Amino acid sequence: MSEVKLSDQLGAMAIIDDLYQQQIALEEQLNPAGLRRKIAEKIKEYYQSRGMNIQDELIEQGVNEWFSDRLRFQMIKPAWHQRLLAKLYLKRRIFVYLFIAVLIALGVYFSAGYMMTRVVKDSIVEQQQAEVQLVKKIAGYQREFDSLSQKPLRYATSQGQALKDESAKLIAQLREKQVAFDRTLNLSESSRPALLDQKEYLAAIYQMMEKDYRSLGDTLTRYQSVASNDSRIQQVADARSFEQLYQKYQPVRKAFDTATYAVANNSPTLSADITSLEASYRDALDIHKLALQADSVVSSLNSLVKSQQDKETVKGYADAIQNDLSLFRVTQAKEALQQLEYLKQLAQTNLTLTIVDRVGEKSGVERTYDDSGGKTWYVVVEALTPQGRAFPLWLTDSETGKLRQVTIFGLQVPQSEYLKVRKDKMDDGHIQNNLAGKKPVGSLNFNYARSSNSKIIMEW
């Protein structure tokens, strides 16, 4: 028989010891009362060996408390993350729902954020388009200014230059704001807060540009008004006959000087002053034509009339016309010119002053005055051309003082002449001697064939 190895023997003995210890432990667990008693006796012997007298009740209480917790499991408290994971696992259904809800909320939030960002970007694009249109309008205003500047002002140079300087300043400001707008627009922004700030900056710049644009438009309107007023005065001043009329007629000088002062100083009465100048110039043209016509008629009359008395008559009318024309009394001047033309026609015509001798018409008039009891006598006459046509005469009624054009009138004669005419008519119903006077060519007055003081009446 071979020898047994020590290592095998020791290994087997170790197993036997473990089994024995397990058997003892099992027996102790199966007999807890005996185990408690043995432990109590051992503890009491231990304290007695050290001279300590411990009561049996106290030892028994300690042993019982030990055995009461001896087989109880005491778990080590887990870490916070372990506890959190455990709670999450236990309540995983709730957290799944919460997680889904959070995902949905995040989706809605980011979708809304994207939409709002898109809205802001679209608003920025619209702002850019509005700015482009505004820049085009500004360029249009500038072209209008350049066009107007090609027509130099003559009478409102200082005011026009001030408006040009103001417009140049506004255009420079607008260019600066346009550069600022483009610089802000070109900023690379992606977050919604940054885009909102960009939008606000662009809106603020655009509002300032709009304000300057309106100011530029107002300046252009004022310059157009100044240029228009200046042009109206230039049109009058550049007229072919203006210089002559300006020198000759005081109302034209006064109206022109007033209008040029008003346009240079932006007078509140500017429009009315220019209108007055234009009216004065038109009146001066009419008056100048009247003056030329009057000069022509006067010249013709002076060559026609022979007597100094007639020349004095012509001169009186000519002076009256010149006075009326110098004061722009057009109506009176036209009336005087009409009289001159009448005198010219009168001087050119040979007339016979004949007593009216027709059935149904009076040949004489006897006037009785109730207040004084006096009487005057008139023969009714008419001026006839060599062809026998009645010639209208401008005469003044001695009773009323009114000037009228008539073909038949009463010529005052002494009673003796009146009686002669009446007797002549009563003889056979006709007036044989019906001549009352004659007016040859070149004369303005009648040579009476009967005694008369030249007083006339037009109504009887």
Coordinates of C-alpha atoms in Angstrom, one line a residue:
M1 CA 0.0 0.0 0.0
S2 CA 1.4 3.3 -1.0
E3 CA 1.9 6.2 1.4
V4 CA -0.9 8.8 1.8
K5 CA 0.1 12.4 0.8
L6 CA -0.1 15.0 3.5
S7 CA -1.7 17.5 1.2
D8 CA -4.6 15.2 0.5
Q9 CA -5.1 14.5 4.1
L10 CA -5.1 18.2 5.0
G11 CA -7.6 19.0 2.2
A12 CA -10.0 16.3 3.4
M13 CA -9.7 17.4 7.0
A14 CA -10.5 21.0 6.0
I15 CA -13.7 19.8 4.3
I16 CA -14.6 17.7 7.4
D17 CA -14.0 20.8 9.7
D18 CA -16.3 22.9 7.5
L19 CA -19.0 20.2 7.6
Y20 CA -18.6 19.8 11.3
Q21 CA -18.9 23.5 11.8
Q22 CA -22.0 23.6 9.6
Q23 CA -23.5 20.7 11.6
I24 CA -22.8 22.5 14.9
A25 CA -24.3 25.7 13.5
L26 CA -27.3 23.8 12.3
E27 CA -27.8 22.1 15.7
E28 CA -27.5 25.5 17.4
Q29 CA -30.1 27.0 15.1
L30 CA -32.4 24.0 15.6
N31 CA -32.1 24.4 19.4
P32 CA -32.2 28.2 20.0
A33 CA -33.1 27.9 23.6
G34 CA -30.1 25.7 24.4
L35 CA -27.9 28.1 22.3
R36 CA -29.2 31.1 24.2
R37 CA -28.5 29.3 27.6
K38 CA -25.0 28.4 26.6
I39 CA -24.2 31.9 25.4
A40 CA -25.7 33.3 28.6
E41 CA -23.5 30.9 30.8
K42 CA -20.4 31.8 28.8
I43 CA -21.1 35.5 29.2
K44 CA -21.7 35.2 32.9
E45 CA -18.5 33.2 33.4
Y46 CA -16.6 35.9 31.4
Y47 CA -17.8 38.7 33.6
Q48 CA -17.2 36.7 36.9
S49 CA -13.7 35.9 35.8
R50 CA -13.1 39.6 35.7
G51 CA -14.8 40.2 39.0
M52 CA -17.9 41.7 37.6
N53 CA -21.2 40.5 39.1
I54 CA -23.8 41.1 36.3
Q55 CA -27.5 40.1 37.1
D56 CA -28.9 37.2 35.2
E57 CA -31.9 39.2 34.0
L58 CA -29.7 41.8 32.4
I59 CA -27.6 39.1 30.6
E60 CA -30.8 37.4 29.5
Q61 CA -32.2 40.7 28.1
G62 CA -29.0 41.4 26.2
V63 CA -29.0 37.9 24.7
N64 CA -32.7 38.1 23.7
E65 CA -32.1 41.4 22.0
W66 CA -29.1 40.0 20.2
F67 CA -31.1 37.0 18.9
S68 CA -34.0 39.3 17.9
D69 CA -31.8 41.1 15.4
R70 CA -29.4 38.3 14.7
L71 CA -31.2 36.8 11.7
R72 CA -32.7 40.2 10.4
F73 CA -31.2 41.4 7.0
Q74 CA -29.7 44.8 7.3
M75 CA -29.3 46.2 3.7
I76 CA -26.7 48.8 3.0
K77 CA -28.2 52.2 2.0
P78 CA -27.7 52.6 -1.8
A79 CA -26.3 55.7 -3.4
W80 CA -28.6 58.5 -4.6
H81 CA -28.2 57.6 -8.3
Q82 CA -29.1 54.0 -7.4
R83 CA -32.2 55.1 -5.6
L84 CA -33.1 57.4 -8.5
L85 CA -32.8 54.6 -11.0
A86 CA -34.8 52.3 -8.8
K87 CA -37.6 54.9 -8.6
L88 CA -37.5 55.5 -12.3
Y89 CA -37.8 51.8 -13.0
L90 CA -40.6 51.4 -10.6
K91 CA -42.5 54.3 -12.0
R92 CA -41.3 53.8 -15.6
R93 CA -44.8 54.1 -17.1
I94 CA -45.4 57.6 -15.7
F95 CA -41.9 58.7 -16.8
V96 CA -42.5 57.3 -20.3
Y97 CA -45.6 59.4 -20.6
L98 CA -43.8 62.4 -19.2
F99 CA -40.9 61.8 -21.6
I100 CA -43.3 61.6 -24.5
A101 CA -45.1 64.8 -23.4
V102 CA -41.8 66.6 -23.0
L103 CA -40.8 65.5 -26.5
I104 CA -44.1 66.7 -27.9
A105 CA -43.8 70.0 -26.0
L106 CA -40.2 70.4 -27.3
G107 CA -41.4 69.7 -30.8
V108 CA -44.2 72.3 -30.5
Y109 CA -41.8 74.8 -28.9
F110 CA -39.2 74.4 -31.6
S111 CA -41.9 74.4 -34.4
A112 CA -43.4 77.6 -33.0
G113 CA -39.9 79.1 -32.7
Y114 CA -39.2 78.2 -36.3
M115 CA -42.5 79.7 -37.5
M116 CA -41.9 82.8 -35.4
T117 CA -38.4 83.0 -36.8
R118 CA -39.8 82.6 -40.3
V119 CA -42.3 85.4 -39.7
V120 CA -39.5 87.7 -38.5
K121 CA -37.4 86.9 -41.5
D122 CA -40.3 87.5 -43.8
S123 CA -41.0 90.8 -42.1
I124 CA -37.3 91.8 -42.6
V125 CA -37.7 90.9 -46.3
E126 CA -40.8 93.1 -46.6
Q127 CA -38.9 95.9 -44.8
Q128 CA -36.1 95.5 -47.3
Q129 CA -38.5 95.7 -50.2
A130 CA -40.2 98.8 -48.7
E131 CA -36.7 100.4 -48.3
V132 CA -35.9 99.6 -52.0
Q133 CA -39.1 101.4 -53.1
L134 CA -38.3 104.3 -50.9
V135 CA -34.8 104.6 -52.3
K136 CA -36.4 104.7 -55.8
K137 CA -38.7 107.5 -54.8
I138 CA -35.8 109.4 -53.3
A139 CA -33.9 109.0 -56.6
G140 CA -36.9 110.4 -58.4
Y141 CA -37.0 113.4 -56.1
Q142 CA -33.3 114.0 -56.8
R143 CA -33.8 113.8 -60.6
E144 CA -36.6 116.4 -60.3
F145 CA -34.3 118.6 -58.3
D146 CA -31.5 118.2 -60.9
S147 CA -34.0 119.0 -63.7
L148 CA -35.2 122.1 -61.9
S149 CA -31.7 123.2 -61.2
Q150 CA -31.0 123.4 -65.0
K151 CA -33.4 126.3 -65.2
P152 CA -31.7 129.0 -63.2
L153 CA -33.7 131.3 -61.0
R154 CA -33.4 135.1 -61.6
Y155 CA -35.4 136.8 -58.9
A156 CA -35.4 134.2 -56.0
T157 CA -31.8 133.1 -56.1
S158 CA -31.2 133.3 -52.4
Q159 CA -34.3 131.4 -51.5
G160 CA -33.7 128.9 -54.2
Q161 CA -30.1 128.3 -53.1
A162 CA -31.3 127.8 -49.5
L163 CA -33.8 125.1 -50.6
K164 CA -31.1 123.5 -52.7
D165 CA -28.7 123.3 -49.8
E166 CA -31.5 121.9 -47.6
S167 CA -32.3 119.2 -50.2
A168 CA -28.6 118.3 -50.5
K169 CA -28.3 117.9 -46.8
L170 CA -31.4 115.7 -46.7
I171 CA -30.1 113.6 -49.6
A172 CA -26.8 113.1 -47.8
Q173 CA -28.6 112.1 -44.6
L174 CA -30.7 109.6 -46.6
R175 CA -27.6 108.1 -48.2
E176 CA -26.0 107.6 -44.7
K177 CA -29.2 105.9 -43.4
Q178 CA -29.3 103.8 -46.6
V179 CA -25.8 102.6 -45.9
A180 CA -26.7 101.9 -42.2
F181 CA -29.8 100.0 -43.4
D182 CA -27.8 97.8 -45.8
R183 CA -25.1 97.2 -43.2
T184 CA -27.7 96.1 -40.6
L185 CA -29.5 94.0 -43.2
N186 CA -26.3 92.1 -44.1
L187 CA -25.6 91.0 -40.6
S188 CA -25.7 87.2 -40.4
E189 CA -28.2 86.5 -37.7
S190 CA -29.9 83.2 -37.0
S191 CA -31.4 83.3 -33.5
R192 CA -34.8 84.7 -33.1
P193 CA -33.9 87.3 -30.5
A194 CA -31.1 88.5 -32.7
L195 CA -33.5 88.7 -35.7
L196 CA -36.0 90.6 -33.6
D197 CA -33.3 93.1 -32.7
Q198 CA -32.3 93.3 -36.4
K199 CA -35.9 93.9 -37.4
E200 CA -36.3 96.7 -34.8
Y201 CA -33.1 98.4 -36.0
L202 CA -34.2 98.2 -39.6
A203 CA -37.6 99.6 -38.7
A204 CA -36.1 102.5 -36.8
I205 CA -33.7 103.3 -39.7
Y206 CA -36.6 103.1 -42.2
Q207 CA -38.8 105.4 -40.1
M208 CA -36.0 108.0 -40.0
M209 CA -35.6 107.6 -43.8
E210 CA -39.3 108.1 -44.3
K211 CA -39.2 111.3 -42.2
D212 CA -36.3 112.6 -44.3
Y213 CA -38.1 111.6 -47.5
R214 CA -41.2 113.5 -46.5
S215 CA -39.0 116.5 -45.6
L216 CA -37.3 116.2 -49.0
G217 CA -40.7 116.1 -50.8
D218 CA -41.8 119.2 -48.9
T219 CA -38.5 120.9 -49.9
L220 CA -39.0 119.9 -53.5
T221 CA -42.6 121.2 -53.4
R222 CA -41.4 124.6 -52.0
Y223 CA -38.7 124.8 -54.6
Q224 CA -41.1 124.0 -57.4
S225 CA -43.4 126.8 -56.1
V226 CA -40.4 129.2 -56.0
A227 CA -39.3 128.1 -59.5
S228 CA -42.8 128.4 -60.9
N229 CA -43.2 131.9 -59.4
D230 CA -39.8 133.0 -60.7
S231 CA -40.6 131.6 -64.1
R232 CA -43.9 133.5 -64.3
I233 CA -42.1 136.7 -63.6
Q234 CA -39.4 135.8 -66.1
Q235 CA -42.0 135.2 -68.8
V236 CA -43.4 138.7 -68.3
A237 CA -40.0 140.3 -68.1
D238 CA -38.7 138.5 -71.2
A239 CA -41.7 139.6 -73.3
R240 CA -40.7 141.7 -76.3
S241 CA -42.6 144.8 -75.3
F242 CA -42.1 144.6 -71.6
E243 CA -39.2 147.0 -71.3
Q244 CA -41.0 149.7 -73.2
L245 CA -44.2 149.2 -71.1
Y246 CA -42.1 149.1 -67.9
Q247 CA -40.6 152.5 -68.8
K248 CA -43.8 154.0 -70.0
Y249 CA -46.5 152.9 -67.5
Q250 CA -46.1 153.4 -63.8
P251 CA -48.6 150.6 -62.7
V252 CA -46.4 148.1 -64.6
R253 CA -43.3 149.3 -62.8
K254 CA -45.0 149.2 -59.4
A255 CA -46.4 145.7 -60.1
F256 CA -43.1 144.4 -61.3
D257 CA -41.1 145.8 -58.4
T258 CA -43.6 144.4 -55.9
A259 CA -43.6 141.0 -57.5
T260 CA -39.8 140.7 -57.6
Y261 CA -39.5 141.8 -54.0
A262 CA -42.2 139.3 -53.0
V263 CA -40.6 136.3 -54.7
A264 CA -37.2 137.2 -53.3
N265 CA -38.5 137.4 -49.8
N266 CA -41.2 134.7 -50.0
S267 CA -43.9 137.2 -49.1
P268 CA -47.3 135.8 -48.0
T269 CA -48.9 137.9 -50.8
L270 CA -46.5 136.4 -53.4
S271 CA -49.2 134.7 -55.5
A272 CA -51.5 137.7 -55.6
D273 CA -48.5 140.0 -56.4
I274 CA -47.5 137.9 -59.4
T275 CA -51.1 137.6 -60.6
S276 CA -51.3 141.4 -60.3
L277 CA -48.1 141.8 -62.4
E278 CA -49.5 139.5 -65.1
A279 CA -52.8 141.4 -65.1
S280 CA -50.9 144.7 -65.2
Y281 CA -48.8 143.5 -68.1
R282 CA -51.9 142.3 -70.0
D283 CA -53.6 145.7 -69.3
A284 CA -50.5 147.5 -70.5
L285 CA -50.5 145.5 -73.7
D286 CA -54.2 146.5 -74.3
I287 CA -53.4 150.1 -73.3
H288 CA -50.4 150.2 -75.5
K289 CA -52.6 149.1 -78.4
L290 CA -55.1 151.7 -77.5
A291 CA -52.4 154.3 -77.3
L292 CA -51.1 153.4 -80.8
Q293 CA -54.7 153.5 -82.1
A294 CA -55.2 156.8 -80.4
D295 CA -52.0 158.2 -81.8
S296 CA -53.1 157.1 -85.3
V297 CA -56.6 158.6 -85.0
V298 CA -55.2 161.9 -83.5
S299 CA -52.7 162.1 -86.3
S300 CA -55.4 161.6 -88.9
L301 CA -57.7 164.1 -87.2
N302 CA -55.0 166.7 -87.0
S303 CA -54.4 166.3 -90.7
L304 CA -58.1 166.6 -91.4
V305 CA -59.4 169.4 -89.2
K306 CA -58.6 173.0 -90.2
S307 CA -59.7 175.3 -87.5
Q308 CA -57.8 175.9 -84.3
Q309 CA -61.0 175.2 -82.3
D310 CA -61.3 171.7 -83.8
K311 CA -57.6 171.1 -83.2
E312 CA -58.1 172.0 -79.6
T313 CA -61.1 169.6 -79.4
V314 CA -58.9 166.8 -80.7
K315 CA -56.1 167.7 -78.3
G316 CA -58.5 167.6 -75.4
Y317 CA -59.6 164.1 -76.3
A318 CA -56.0 163.0 -76.9
D319 CA -54.9 164.3 -73.5
A320 CA -57.8 162.6 -71.8
I321 CA -56.8 159.3 -73.4
Q322 CA -53.2 159.6 -72.4
N323 CA -54.1 160.5 -68.9
D324 CA -56.6 157.5 -68.6
L325 CA -54.0 155.2 -70.2
S326 CA -51.3 156.3 -67.8
L327 CA -53.6 155.4 -64.9
F328 CA -54.8 152.2 -66.5
R329 CA -58.3 153.5 -66.7
V330 CA -59.0 151.2 -69.7
T331 CA -62.8 151.8 -69.8
Q332 CA -62.5 155.5 -69.8
A333 CA -59.7 155.4 -72.4
K334 CA -61.7 153.2 -74.7
E335 CA -64.7 155.6 -74.4
A336 CA -62.4 158.5 -75.3
L337 CA -60.9 156.6 -78.2
Q338 CA -64.4 155.8 -79.4
Q339 CA -65.1 159.5 -79.4
L340 CA -61.9 160.2 -81.3
E341 CA -62.8 157.7 -84.0
Y342 CA -66.3 159.3 -84.1
L343 CA -64.6 162.7 -84.6
K344 CA -62.5 161.2 -87.4
Q345 CA -65.5 159.9 -89.2
L346 CA -67.3 163.2 -88.6
A347 CA -64.4 165.2 -90.0
Q348 CA -64.4 163.0 -93.1
T349 CA -68.1 163.4 -93.8
N350 CA -69.9 166.3 -95.5
L351 CA -73.2 166.8 -93.5
T352 CA -76.3 168.9 -94.0
L353 CA -78.4 169.7 -90.9
T354 CA -82.0 169.5 -92.1
I355 CA -85.3 170.3 -90.3
V356 CA -87.4 167.1 -90.1
D357 CA -90.4 167.3 -92.5
R358 CA -92.2 164.0 -92.4
V359 CA -95.8 163.1 -91.8
G360 CA -96.4 162.2 -88.2
E361 CA -93.2 163.7 -86.9
K362 CA -92.8 167.1 -85.2
S363 CA -90.7 169.8 -86.9
G364 CA -90.6 172.1 -83.9
V365 CA -91.0 172.0 -80.1
E366 CA -92.1 174.7 -77.7
R367 CA -90.9 174.2 -74.2
T368 CA -92.7 175.9 -71.3
Y369 CA -91.2 175.9 -67.8
D370 CA -93.7 175.9 -65.0
D371 CA -91.5 177.0 -62.2
S372 CA -90.2 180.1 -64.0
G373 CA -92.9 180.6 -66.6
G374 CA -90.2 180.9 -69.3
K375 CA -90.2 179.4 -72.7
T376 CA -87.7 178.0 -75.2
W377 CA -88.2 177.0 -78.9
Y378 CA -86.6 174.2 -80.8
V379 CA -86.6 173.0 -84.4
V380 CA -86.3 169.2 -84.8
V381 CA -83.4 168.5 -87.1
E382 CA -81.3 165.6 -88.4
A383 CA -77.8 165.4 -90.0
L384 CA -77.8 163.8 -93.5
T385 CA -75.0 162.7 -95.7
P386 CA -74.9 163.6 -99.4
Q387 CA -76.5 160.3 -100.0
G388 CA -79.4 161.2 -97.8
R389 CA -78.6 158.8 -95.0
A390 CA -78.9 160.0 -91.4
F391 CA -75.6 160.3 -89.6
P392 CA -75.5 159.5 -85.9
L393 CA -74.1 162.4 -83.8
W394 CA -72.7 162.2 -80.3
L395 CA -74.4 165.1 -78.5
T396 CA -75.0 166.3 -74.9
D397 CA -78.6 167.1 -73.8
S398 CA -78.6 170.6 -72.4
E399 CA -81.4 169.7 -70.0
T400 CA -80.1 166.4 -68.6
G401 CA -76.4 166.8 -69.3
K402 CA -76.3 163.2 -70.7
L403 CA -74.1 162.3 -73.7
R404 CA -76.0 160.2 -76.3
Q405 CA -75.7 159.2 -79.9
V406 CA -78.8 160.4 -81.8
T407 CA -79.9 161.0 -85.4
I408 CA -82.7 163.4 -84.6
F409 CA -82.6 166.1 -82.0
G410 CA -84.1 169.5 -81.1
L411 CA -81.9 172.5 -81.9
Q412 CA -82.8 175.7 -79.8
V413 CA -83.6 178.8 -81.9
P414 CA -85.1 182.2 -81.2
Q415 CA -88.9 182.4 -81.2
S416 CA -88.8 184.3 -84.5
E417 CA -87.0 181.4 -86.3
Y418 CA -89.4 179.0 -84.7
L419 CA -92.4 181.0 -85.9
K420 CA -90.9 181.2 -89.5
V421 CA -90.6 177.4 -89.6
R422 CA -94.1 176.9 -88.3
K423 CA -95.6 179.4 -90.8
D424 CA -93.6 177.7 -93.6
K425 CA -95.1 174.3 -92.7
M426 CA -98.6 175.7 -92.2
D427 CA -98.7 177.1 -95.7
D428 CA -98.8 173.8 -97.6
G429 CA -97.9 171.2 -95.0
H430 CA -94.3 171.2 -95.9
I431 CA -91.2 173.2 -95.0
Q432 CA -89.7 174.7 -98.0
N433 CA -86.7 176.2 -96.3
N434 CA -85.6 173.2 -94.2
L435 CA -81.9 174.0 -94.1
A436 CA -80.6 174.4 -90.5
G437 CA -76.9 174.3 -91.1
K438 CA -74.0 172.6 -92.8
K439 CA -70.7 170.9 -91.9
P440 CA -68.1 170.5 -94.5
V441 CA -65.3 167.9 -94.7
G442 CA -62.4 168.9 -92.3
S443 CA -64.7 170.4 -89.8
L444 CA -66.1 169.1 -86.5
N445 CA -68.8 171.8 -86.1
F446 CA -71.9 172.9 -88.0
N447 CA -72.3 176.3 -89.5
Y448 CA -75.9 177.1 -88.7
A449 CA -78.1 178.7 -91.4
R450 CA -80.4 179.9 -88.7
S451 CA -79.7 181.8 -85.5
S452 CA -79.0 179.3 -82.7
N453 CA -77.1 179.0 -79.4
S454 CA -76.3 175.3 -80.2
K455 CA -78.3 174.0 -77.2
I456 CA -80.1 170.8 -77.9
I457 CA -82.7 168.5 -76.4
M458 CA -83.2 164.8 -77.2
E459 CA -86.7 164.2 -75.7
W460 CA -90.0 166.1 -76.2

